[in-house]
PDB file of N, CA and C in Angstrom:
ATOM      1  N   MET W   1      48.343 225.316 -72.530  1.00  0.00           N
ATOM      2  CA  MET W   1      47.856 224.335 -71.445  1.00  0.00           C
ATOM      3  C   MET W   1      46.773 223.035 -72.426  1.00  0.00           C
ATOM      4  N   LEU W   2      47.059 222.006 -72.002  1.00  0.00           N
ATOM      5  CA  LEU W   2      46.372 220.958 -73.017  1.00  0.00           C
ATOM      6  C   LEU W   2      44.840 220.777 -72.709  1.00  0.00           C
ATOM      7  N   SER W   3      44.100 220.667 -73.983  1.00  0.00           N
ATOM      8  CA  SER W   3      42.524 220.264 -73.246  1.00  0.00           C
ATOM      9  C   SER W   3      42.656 219.162 -72.816  1.00  0.00           C
ATOM     10  N   ASP W   4      41.363 218.610 -72.339  1.00  0.00           N
ATOM     11  CA  ASP W   4      41.149 217.258 -71.815  1.00  0.00           C
ATOM     12  C   ASP W   4      41.317 216.339 -73.118  1.00  0.00           C
ATOM     13  N   ASN W   5      40.861 216.787 -74.239  1.00  0.00           N
ATOM     14  CA  ASN W   5      40.940 215.955 -75.463  1.00  0.00           C
ATOM     15  C   ASN W   5      42.277 215.674 -75.610  1.00  0.00           C
ATOM     16  N   ASP W   6      43.249 216.543 -76.041  1.00  0.00           N
ATOM     17  CA  ASP W   6      44.672 216.326 -76.303  1.00  0.00           C
ATOM     18  C   ASP W   6      45.244 215.528 -75.079  1.00  0.00           C
ATOM     19  N   THR W   7      45.034 215.686 -73.934  1.00  0.00           N
ATOM     20  CA  THR W   7      45.184 214.933 -72.687  1.00  0.00           C
ATOM     21  C   THR W   7      44.856 213.535 -72.929  1.00  0.00           C
ATOM     22  N   LEU W   8      43.729 213.170 -73.488  1.00  0.00           N
ATOM     23  CA  LEU W   8      43.400 211.855 -73.596  1.00  0.00           C
ATOM     24  C   LEU W   8      43.943 211.230 -74.868  1.00  0.00           C
ATOM     25  N   LYS W   9      44.375 211.907 -76.010  1.00  0.00           N
ATOM     26  CA  LYS W   9      44.843 211.487 -77.056  1.00  0.00           C
ATOM     27  C   LYS W   9      46.465 210.949 -76.723  1.00  0.00           C
ATOM     28  N   LEU W  10      47.055 211.901 -75.892  1.00  0.00           N
ATOM     29  CA  LEU W  10      48.413 211.696 -75.352  1.00  0.00           C
ATOM     30  C   LEU W  10      48.399 210.393 -74.468  1.00  0.00           C
ATOM     31  N   TYR W  11      47.453 210.101 -73.795  1.00  0.00           N
ATOM     32  CA  TYR W  11      47.485 209.120 -72.758  1.00  0.00           C
ATOM     33  C   TYR W  11      46.951 207.733 -73.912  1.00  0.00           C
ATOM     34  N   MET W  12      45.968 207.825 -74.648  1.00  0.00           N
ATOM     35  CA  MET W  12      46.037 206.722 -75.540  1.00  0.00           C
ATOM     36  C   MET W  12      47.211 206.431 -76.381  1.00  0.00           C
ATOM     37  N   MET W  13      47.780 207.380 -76.809  1.00  0.00           N
ATOM     38  CA  MET W  13      49.307 207.155 -77.518  1.00  0.00           C
ATOM     39  C   MET W  13      50.169 206.374 -76.823  1.00  0.00           C
ATOM     40  N   ASN W  14      50.335 206.756 -75.371  1.00  0.00           N
ATOM     41  CA  ASN W  14      51.400 206.341 -74.675  1.00  0.00           C
ATOM     42  C   ASN W  14      50.740 204.906 -74.345  1.00  0.00           C
ATOM     43  N   ILE W  15      49.642 204.388 -73.878  1.00  0.00           N
ATOM     44  CA  ILE W  15      49.285 203.392 -73.465  1.00  0.00           C
ATOM     45  C   ILE W  15      49.324 202.343 -74.322  1.00  0.00           C
ATOM     46  N   SER W  16      49.028 202.587 -75.866  1.00  0.00           N
ATOM     47  CA  SER W  16      49.024 201.697 -76.913  1.00  0.00           C
ATOM     48  C   SER W  16      50.333 201.103 -77.284  1.00  0.00           C
ATOM     49  N   LYS W  17      51.494 201.750 -76.764  1.00  0.00           N
ATOM     50  CA  LYS W  17      52.797 201.163 -76.680  1.00  0.00           C
ATOM     51  C   LYS W  17      52.995 199.781 -76.093  1.00  0.00           C
ATOM     52  N   TYR W  18      51.963 199.551 -75.028  1.00  0.00           N
ATOM     53  CA  TYR W  18      52.121 198.509 -74.319  1.00  0.00           C
ATOM     54  C   TYR W  18      51.406 197.233 -75.120  1.00  0.00           C
ATOM     55  N   PRO W  19      52.269 196.162 -74.999  1.00  0.00           N
ATOM     56  CA  PRO W  19      51.704 195.168 -75.917  1.00  0.00           C
ATOM     57  C   PRO W  19      50.464 194.143 -74.650  1.00  0.00           C
ATOM     58  N   LEU W  20      49.444 193.794 -75.421  1.00  0.00           N
ATOM     59  CA  LEU W  20      48.547 192.772 -74.759  1.00  0.00           C
ATOM     60  C   LEU W  20      49.320 191.547 -74.534  1.00  0.00           C
ATOM     61  N   VAL W  21      48.742 190.900 -73.332  1.00  0.00           N
ATOM     62  CA  VAL W  21      49.547 189.661 -72.769  1.00  0.00           C
ATOM     63  C   VAL W  21      48.271 188.591 -73.157  1.00  0.00           C
ATOM     64  N   THR W  22      48.795 187.569 -73.543  1.00  0.00           N
ATOM     65  CA  THR W  22      47.947 186.117 -73.813  1.00  0.00           C
ATOM     66  C   THR W  22      47.561 185.447 -72.334  1.00  0.00           C
ATOM     67  N   PRO W  23      46.744 184.919 -72.692  1.00  0.00           N
ATOM     68  CA  PRO W  23      46.276 184.016 -71.151  1.00  0.00           C
ATOM     69  C   PRO W  23      47.077 183.410 -70.443  1.00  0.00           C
ATOM     70  N   ALA W  24      47.842 182.686 -71.211  1.00  0.00           N
ATOM     71  CA  ALA W  24      49.165 181.923 -70.725  1.00  0.00           C
ATOM     72  C   ALA W  24      50.248 183.140 -70.020  1.00  0.00           C
ATOM     73  N   GLU W  25      50.627 184.139 -70.541  1.00  0.00           N
ATOM     74  CA  GLU W  25      51.256 185.032 -69.988  1.00  0.00           C
ATOM     75  C   GLU W  25      50.558 185.788 -68.711  1.00  0.00           C
ATOM     76  N   GLU W  26      49.322 185.881 -68.987  1.00  0.00           N
ATOM     77  CA  GLU W  26      48.569 186.410 -67.721  1.00  0.00           C
ATOM     78  C   GLU W  26      48.451 185.556 -66.662  1.00  0.00           C
ATOM     79  N   SER W  27      48.768 184.382 -66.698  1.00  0.00           N
ATOM     80  CA  SER W  27      48.654 183.218 -65.724  1.00  0.00           C
ATOM     81  C   SER W  27      50.134 183.272 -64.840  1.00  0.00           C
ATOM     82  N   ILE W  28      50.958 183.307 -65.869  1.00  0.00           N
ATOM     83  CA  ILE W  28      52.526 183.257 -65.458  1.00  0.00           C
ATOM     84  C   ILE W  28      52.877 184.618 -64.735  1.00  0.00           C
ATOM     85  N   LEU W  29      52.361 185.794 -65.244  1.00  0.00           N
ATOM     86  CA  LEU W  29      52.512 186.910 -64.406  1.00  0.00           C
ATOM     87  C   LEU W  29      51.765 187.146 -63.076  1.00  0.00           C
ATOM     88  N   ALA W  30      50.620 186.500 -63.246  1.00  0.00           N
ATOM     89  CA  ALA W  30      49.867 186.500 -61.789  1.00  0.00           C
ATOM     90  C   ALA W  30      50.370 185.617 -60.708  1.00  0.00           C
ATOM     91  N   ASP W  31      51.045 184.586 -61.111  1.00  0.00           N
ATOM     92  CA  ASP W  31      51.913 183.399 -60.249  1.00  0.00           C
ATOM     93  C   ASP W  31      53.019 184.457 -59.676  1.00  0.00           C
ATOM     94  N   LYS W  32      53.637 185.171 -60.699  1.00  0.00           N
ATOM     95  CA  LYS W  32      54.888 186.148 -60.278  1.00  0.00           C
ATOM     96  C   LYS W  32      54.698 187.244 -59.102  1.00  0.00           C
ATOM     97  N   ILE W  33      53.302 187.790 -59.519  1.00  0.00           N
ATOM     98  CA  ILE W  33      52.778 188.698 -58.693  1.00  0.00           C
ATOM     99  C   ILE W  33      52.707 188.136 -57.249  1.00  0.00           C
ATOM    100  N   ALA W  34      51.917 186.967 -57.353  1.00  0.00           N
ATOM    101  CA  ALA W  34      51.684 186.257 -55.590  1.00  0.00           C
ATOM    102  C   ALA W  34      53.036 185.881 -54.983  1.00  0.00           C
ATOM    103  N   HIS W  35      54.242 186.151 -55.689  1.00  0.00           N
ATOM    104  CA  HIS W  35      55.235 185.741 -55.200  1.00  0.00           C
ATOM    105  C   HIS W  35      56.204 187.250 -55.168  1.00  0.00           C
ATOM    106  N   GLY W  36      55.578 188.408 -54.878  1.00  0.00           N
ATOM    107  CA  GLY W  36      56.044 189.706 -54.734  1.00  0.00           C
ATOM    108  C   GLY W  36      56.602 190.427 -55.885  1.00  0.00           C
ATOM    109  N   ASP W  37      56.585 189.683 -57.193  1.00  0.00           N
ATOM    110  CA  ASP W  37      57.259 190.397 -58.427  1.00  0.00           C
ATOM    111  C   ASP W  37      56.715 191.749 -59.012  1.00  0.00           C
ATOM    112  N   THR W  38      57.144 192.649 -58.464  1.00  0.00           N
ATOM    113  CA  THR W  38      56.473 193.930 -58.749  1.00  0.00           C
ATOM    114  C   THR W  38      56.556 194.570 -60.346  1.00  0.00           C
ATOM    115  N   GLU W  39      57.671 193.822 -60.937  1.00  0.00           N
ATOM    116  CA  GLU W  39      57.791 193.983 -62.678  1.00  0.00           C
ATOM    117  C   GLU W  39      56.782 193.365 -63.187  1.00  0.00           C
ATOM    118  N   ALA W  40      56.429 191.899 -62.836  1.00  0.00           N
ATOM    119  CA  ALA W  40      55.307 191.505 -63.234  1.00  0.00           C
ATOM    120  C   ALA W  40      53.923 192.034 -62.956  1.00  0.00           C
ATOM    121  N   ARG W  41      53.833 192.900 -62.146  1.00  0.00           N
ATOM    122  CA  ARG W  41      52.577 193.670 -61.367  1.00  0.00           C
ATOM    123  C   ARG W  41      52.327 194.767 -62.402  1.00  0.00           C
ATOM    124  N   SER W  42      53.442 195.682 -62.468  1.00  0.00           N
ATOM    125  CA  SER W  42      53.454 196.401 -63.637  1.00  0.00           C
ATOM    126  C   SER W  42      53.248 195.994 -64.889  1.00  0.00           C
ATOM    127  N   LYS W  43      53.646 195.166 -65.438  1.00  0.00           N
ATOM    128  CA  LYS W  43      53.295 194.723 -66.853  1.00  0.00           C
ATOM    129  C   LYS W  43      51.759 194.390 -67.073  1.00  0.00           C
ATOM    130  N   LEU W  44      51.313 193.526 -66.152  1.00  0.00           N
ATOM    131  CA  LEU W  44      50.075 193.225 -66.302  1.00  0.00           C
ATOM    132  C   LEU W  44      48.866 194.263 -66.149  1.00  0.00           C
ATOM    133  N   ILE W  45      49.322 195.429 -65.385  1.00  0.00           N
ATOM    134  CA  ILE W  45      48.550 196.556 -65.458  1.00  0.00           C
ATOM    135  C   ILE W  45      48.698 197.265 -66.443  1.00  0.00           C
ATOM    136  N   ARG W  46      50.012 197.604 -67.128  1.00  0.00           N
ATOM    137  CA  ARG W  46      50.149 198.395 -68.529  1.00  0.00           C
ATOM    138  C   ARG W  46      49.690 197.609 -69.674  1.00  0.00           C
ATOM    139  N   SER W  47      49.501 196.391 -69.624  1.00  0.00           N
ATOM    140  CA  SER W  47      49.000 195.526 -70.871  1.00  0.00           C
ATOM    141  C   SER W  47      47.169 195.831 -70.469  1.00  0.00           C
ATOM    142  N   ASN W  48      46.822 195.959 -69.435  1.00  0.00           N
ATOM    143  CA  ASN W  48      45.256 196.442 -69.349  1.00  0.00           C
ATOM    144  C   ASN W  48      44.630 197.445 -69.497  1.00  0.00           C
ATOM    145  N   LEU W  49      45.478 198.647 -69.572  1.00  0.00           N
ATOM    146  CA  LEU W  49      45.086 200.104 -69.607  1.00  0.00           C
ATOM    147  C   LEU W  49      44.013 200.257 -70.345  1.00  0.00           C
ATOM    148  N   ARG W  50      44.078 199.787 -71.433  1.00  0.00           N
ATOM    149  CA  ARG W  50      43.079 200.282 -72.606  1.00  0.00           C
ATOM    150  C   ARG W  50      41.667 199.427 -72.346  1.00  0.00           C
ATOM    151  N   LEU W  51      41.477 198.472 -71.565  1.00  0.00           N
ATOM    152  CA  LEU W  51      40.462 198.114 -70.824  1.00  0.00           C
ATOM    153  C   LEU W  51      39.860 198.905 -70.105  1.00  0.00           C
ATOM    154  N   VAL W  52      40.679 199.718 -69.149  1.00  0.00           N
ATOM    155  CA  VAL W  52      39.846 200.942 -68.299  1.00  0.00           C
ATOM    156  C   VAL W  52      39.418 201.902 -69.382  1.00  0.00           C
ATOM    157  N   VAL W  53      40.035 202.489 -70.065  1.00  0.00           N
ATOM    158  CA  VAL W  53      39.621 203.532 -71.063  1.00  0.00           C
ATOM    159  C   VAL W  53      38.430 202.926 -71.716  1.00  0.00           C
ATOM    160  N   LYS W  54      38.092 201.974 -72.119  1.00  0.00           N
ATOM    161  CA  LYS W  54      36.822 201.108 -72.757  1.00  0.00           C
ATOM    162  C   LYS W  54      35.845 201.170 -71.882  1.00  0.00           C
ATOM    163  N   ILE W  55      36.114 200.603 -70.671  1.00  0.00           N
ATOM    164  CA  ILE W  55      35.031 200.798 -69.602  1.00  0.00           C
ATOM    165  C   ILE W  55      34.615 202.089 -69.282  1.00  0.00           C
ATOM    166  N   ALA W  56      35.530 202.989 -69.138  1.00  0.00           N
ATOM    167  CA  ALA W  56      35.410 204.379 -68.740  1.00  0.00           C
ATOM    168  C   ALA W  56      34.454 205.093 -69.644  1.00  0.00           C
ATOM    169  N   HIS W  57      34.493 204.625 -71.051  1.00  0.00           N
ATOM    170  CA  HIS W  57      33.843 205.402 -71.945  1.00  0.00           C
ATOM    171  C   HIS W  57      32.210 204.903 -71.783  1.00  0.00           C
ATOM    172  N   ASP W  58      32.013 203.647 -71.339  1.00  0.00           N
ATOM    173  CA  ASP W  58      30.426 203.347 -71.064  1.00  0.00           C
ATOM    174  C   ASP W  58      29.993 204.548 -70.040  1.00  0.00           C
ATOM    175  N   PHE W  59      30.486 204.864 -69.120  1.00  0.00           N
ATOM    176  CA  PHE W  59      30.132 205.753 -67.879  1.00  0.00           C
ATOM    177  C   PHE W  59      30.234 207.145 -68.448  1.00  0.00           C
ATOM    178  N   LYS W  60      30.748 207.663 -69.295  1.00  0.00           N
ATOM    179  CA  LYS W  60      30.775 208.916 -70.138  1.00  0.00           C
ATOM    180  C   LYS W  60      29.477 209.645 -70.003  1.00  0.00           C
ATOM    181  N   GLY W  61      29.646 210.785 -69.557  1.00  0.00           N
ATOM    182  CA  GLY W  61      28.424 211.683 -69.589  1.00  0.00           C
ATOM    183  C   GLY W  61      27.290 211.572 -68.495  1.00  0.00           C
ATOM    184  N   LEU W  62      27.812 210.883 -67.735  1.00  0.00           N
ATOM    185  CA  LEU W  62      27.169 210.404 -66.171  1.00  0.00           C
ATOM    186  C   LEU W  62      27.458 211.300 -65.171  1.00  0.00           C
ATOM    187  N   GLY W  63      28.039 212.360 -65.275  1.00  0.00           N
ATOM    188  CA  GLY W  63      28.413 213.410 -64.272  1.00  0.00           C
ATOM    189  C   GLY W  63      29.684 213.404 -64.166  1.00  0.00           C
ATOM    190  N   LEU W  64      30.594 212.766 -64.378  1.00  0.00           N
ATOM    191  CA  LEU W  64      32.022 212.761 -64.183  1.00  0.00           C
ATOM    192  C   LEU W  64      32.950 212.993 -65.354  1.00  0.00           C
ATOM    193  N   PRO W  65      33.852 213.711 -65.316  1.00  0.00           N
ATOM    194  CA  PRO W  65      34.850 213.861 -66.642  1.00  0.00           C
ATOM    195  C   PRO W  65      35.546 212.521 -66.795  1.00  0.00           C
ATOM    196  N   LEU W  66      35.966 212.324 -68.162  1.00  0.00           N
ATOM    197  CA  LEU W  66      36.039 211.065 -68.625  1.00  0.00           C
ATOM    198  C   LEU W  66      37.690 210.888 -68.057  1.00  0.00           C
ATOM    199  N   LEU W  67      38.491 211.638 -67.977  1.00  0.00           N
ATOM    200  CA  LEU W  67      39.955 211.527 -67.401  1.00  0.00           C
ATOM    201  C   LEU W  67      39.504 211.329 -65.787  1.00  0.00           C
ATOM    202  N   ASP W  68      38.875 211.408 -65.090  1.00  0.00           N
ATOM    203  CA  ASP W  68      38.461 211.343 -63.704  1.00  0.00           C
ATOM    204  C   ASP W  68      38.064 209.364 -63.753  1.00  0.00           C
ATOM    205  N   LEU W  69      37.177 209.334 -64.544  1.00  0.00           N
ATOM    206  CA  LEU W  69      36.751 208.101 -64.615  1.00  0.00           C
ATOM    207  C   LEU W  69      38.072 206.850 -64.822  1.00  0.00           C
ATOM    208  N   ILE W  70      38.679 207.607 -65.846  1.00  0.00           N
ATOM    209  CA  ILE W  70      39.765 206.890 -66.223  1.00  0.00           C
ATOM    210  C   ILE W  70      40.754 206.522 -65.100  1.00  0.00           C
ATOM    211  N   SER W  71      41.264 207.689 -64.373  1.00  0.00           N
ATOM    212  CA  SER W  71      41.932 207.588 -63.366  1.00  0.00           C
ATOM    213  C   SER W  71      41.350 206.877 -62.008  1.00  0.00           C
ATOM    214  N   GLU W  72      40.123 206.703 -61.809  1.00  0.00           N
ATOM    215  CA  GLU W  72      39.391 205.810 -60.929  1.00  0.00           C
ATOM    216  C   GLU W  72      39.373 204.427 -61.221  1.00  0.00           C
ATOM    217  N   GLY W  73      39.178 204.036 -62.555  1.00  0.00           N
ATOM    218  CA  GLY W  73      39.298 202.990 -63.442  1.00  0.00           C
ATOM    219  C   GLY W  73      40.509 202.360 -62.990  1.00  0.00           C
ATOM    220  N   ASN W  74      41.888 202.997 -63.239  1.00  0.00           N
ATOM    221  CA  ASN W  74      43.394 202.689 -63.213  1.00  0.00           C
ATOM    222  C   ASN W  74      43.326 202.007 -61.776  1.00  0.00           C
ATOM    223  N   ILE W  75      42.867 202.682 -60.742  1.00  0.00           N
ATOM    224  CA  ILE W  75      42.973 202.289 -59.404  1.00  0.00           C
ATOM    225  C   ILE W  75      41.991 200.780 -59.043  1.00  0.00           C
ATOM    226  N   GLY W  76      41.195 200.797 -59.648  1.00  0.00           N
ATOM    227  CA  GLY W  76      40.606 199.527 -59.802  1.00  0.00           C
ATOM    228  C   GLY W  76      41.057 198.318 -60.409  1.00  0.00           C
ATOM    229  N   LEU W  77      41.874 198.759 -61.612  1.00  0.00           N
ATOM    230  CA  LEU W  77      42.585 197.824 -62.308  1.00  0.00           C
ATOM    231  C   LEU W  77      43.688 197.320 -61.249  1.00  0.00           C
ATOM    232  N   MET W  78      44.550 198.149 -60.472  1.00  0.00           N
ATOM    233  CA  MET W  78      45.332 197.872 -59.573  1.00  0.00           C
ATOM    234  C   MET W  78      45.191 196.963 -58.547  1.00  0.00           C
ATOM    235  N   ARG W  79      43.769 197.187 -58.210  1.00  0.00           N
ATOM    236  CA  ARG W  79      43.330 196.383 -57.071  1.00  0.00           C
ATOM    237  C   ARG W  79      42.881 195.027 -57.641  1.00  0.00           C
ATOM    238  N   ALA W  80      42.560 194.923 -58.625  1.00  0.00           N
ATOM    239  CA  ALA W  80      42.176 193.415 -59.401  1.00  0.00           C
ATOM    240  C   ALA W  80      43.503 192.829 -59.544  1.00  0.00           C
ATOM    241  N   VAL W  81      44.668 193.102 -60.202  1.00  0.00           N
ATOM    242  CA  VAL W  81      45.415 192.623 -60.446  1.00  0.00           C
ATOM    243  C   VAL W  81      46.262 192.085 -59.105  1.00  0.00           C
ATOM    244  N   GLU W  82      46.083 192.903 -58.148  1.00  0.00           N
ATOM    245  CA  GLU W  82      46.486 192.298 -56.988  1.00  0.00           C
ATOM    246  C   GLU W  82      45.706 190.961 -56.334  1.00  0.00           C
ATOM    247  N   LYS W  83      44.325 190.876 -56.619  1.00  0.00           N
ATOM    248  CA  LYS W  83      43.578 190.144 -56.205  1.00  0.00           C
ATOM    249  C   LYS W  83      43.208 188.710 -57.272  1.00  0.00           C
ATOM    250  N   PHE W  84      43.720 189.051 -58.303  1.00  0.00           N
ATOM    251  CA  PHE W  84      43.397 188.128 -59.450  1.00  0.00           C
ATOM    252  C   PHE W  84      44.054 186.617 -59.130  1.00  0.00           C
ATOM    253  N   ASP W  85      43.154 185.700 -59.436  1.00  0.00           N
ATOM    254  CA  ASP W  85      43.587 184.330 -59.138  1.00  0.00           C
ATOM    255  C   ASP W  85      43.318 183.492 -60.470  1.00  0.00           C
ATOM    256  N   PRO W  86      44.302 183.463 -61.487  1.00  0.00           N
ATOM    257  CA  PRO W  86      43.653 182.521 -62.701  1.00  0.00           C
ATOM    258  C   PRO W  86      43.345 181.172 -62.489  1.00  0.00           C
ATOM    259  N   SER W  87      43.646 180.474 -61.358  1.00  0.00           N
ATOM    260  CA  SER W  87      43.070 179.157 -61.352  1.00  0.00           C
ATOM    261  C   SER W  87      41.654 178.992 -61.040  1.00  0.00           C
ATOM    262  N   LYS W  88      41.180 180.257 -60.750  1.00  0.00           N
ATOM    263  CA  LYS W  88      39.488 180.111 -60.779  1.00  0.00           C
ATOM    264  C   LYS W  88      38.780 180.051 -62.197  1.00  0.00           C
ATOM    265  N   GLY W  89      39.592 180.457 -63.320  1.00  0.00           N
ATOM    266  CA  GLY W  89      39.245 180.209 -64.479  1.00  0.00           C
ATOM    267  C   GLY W  89      39.027 181.349 -65.335  1.00  0.00           C
ATOM    268  N   ALA W  90      38.702 182.482 -64.591  1.00  0.00           N
ATOM    269  CA  ALA W  90      38.310 183.611 -65.472  1.00  0.00           C
ATOM    270  C   ALA W  90      39.698 184.391 -66.079  1.00  0.00           C
ATOM    271  N   LYS W  91      39.450 185.011 -67.009  1.00  0.00           N
ATOM    272  CA  LYS W  91      40.592 185.822 -67.426  1.00  0.00           C
ATOM    273  C   LYS W  91      40.656 187.029 -66.579  1.00  0.00           C
ATOM    274  N   LEU W  92      41.959 187.874 -66.453  1.00  0.00           N
ATOM    275  CA  LEU W  92      42.171 188.921 -65.836  1.00  0.00           C
ATOM    276  C   LEU W  92      40.926 190.233 -66.307  1.00  0.00           C
ATOM    277  N   SER W  93      40.795 190.275 -67.701  1.00  0.00           N
ATOM    278  CA  SER W  93      39.750 191.498 -68.221  1.00  0.00           C
ATOM    279  C   SER W  93      38.410 191.175 -67.513  1.00  0.00           C
ATOM    280  N   SER W  94      37.832 189.885 -67.383  1.00  0.00           N
ATOM    281  CA  SER W  94      36.538 189.704 -67.006  1.00  0.00           C
ATOM    282  C   SER W  94      36.425 190.154 -65.495  1.00  0.00           C
ATOM    283  N   TYR W  95      37.434 189.697 -64.685  1.00  0.00           N
ATOM    284  CA  TYR W  95      37.595 189.772 -63.251  1.00  0.00           C
ATOM    285  C   TYR W  95      37.973 191.139 -62.991  1.00  0.00           C
ATOM    286  N   ALA W  96      38.500 192.082 -63.670  1.00  0.00           N
ATOM    287  CA  ALA W  96      39.273 193.320 -63.429  1.00  0.00           C
ATOM    288  C   ALA W  96      37.619 194.242 -63.835  1.00  0.00           C
ATOM    289  N   ALA W  97      36.865 193.924 -64.643  1.00  0.00           N
ATOM    290  CA  ALA W  97      35.701 195.028 -65.089  1.00  0.00           C
ATOM    291  C   ALA W  97      35.115 195.175 -63.704  1.00  0.00           C
ATOM    292  N   TRP W  98      34.815 194.291 -63.046  1.00  0.00           N
ATOM    293  CA  TRP W  98      33.999 194.710 -61.625  1.00  0.00           C
ATOM    294  C   TRP W  98      34.771 195.745 -60.847  1.00  0.00           C
ATOM    295  N   TRP W  99      36.205 195.459 -60.700  1.00  0.00           N
ATOM    296  CA  TRP W  99      36.942 196.331 -60.055  1.00  0.00           C
ATOM    297  C   TRP W  99      36.747 197.877 -60.746  1.00  0.00           C
ATOM    298  N   ILE W 100      37.111 197.826 -61.915  1.00  0.00           N
ATOM    299  CA  ILE W 100      37.343 198.965 -62.704  1.00  0.00           C
ATOM    300  C   ILE W 100      35.888 199.939 -62.447  1.00  0.00           C
ATOM    301  N   LYS W 101      34.810 199.191 -62.738  1.00  0.00           N
ATOM    302  CA  LYS W 101      33.596 199.757 -62.714  1.00  0.00           C
ATOM    303  C   LYS W 101      33.153 200.444 -61.272  1.00  0.00           C
TER     304      LYS W 101
END
């Protein structure tokens, strides 16, 4: 059985394979998502999974296991991607931070 530390290392190795997107790509993907493109949604979510881990680390030691924080943060990221509107001038990472927390 894997320890939580081993599980986190495997997760980090897996999510590091997904490239970050540029602000221009982010805007294009958001437009596609608004028109129902599920592949664009998946790509935008995958490219921001490291943000969830970073934010989850900020809350480590407050009573919940880190892996649970990451799991809940991923749900917040999915919600943020659905509601994100780049025409309002914010980057997804700034907008998503509230949903992730």
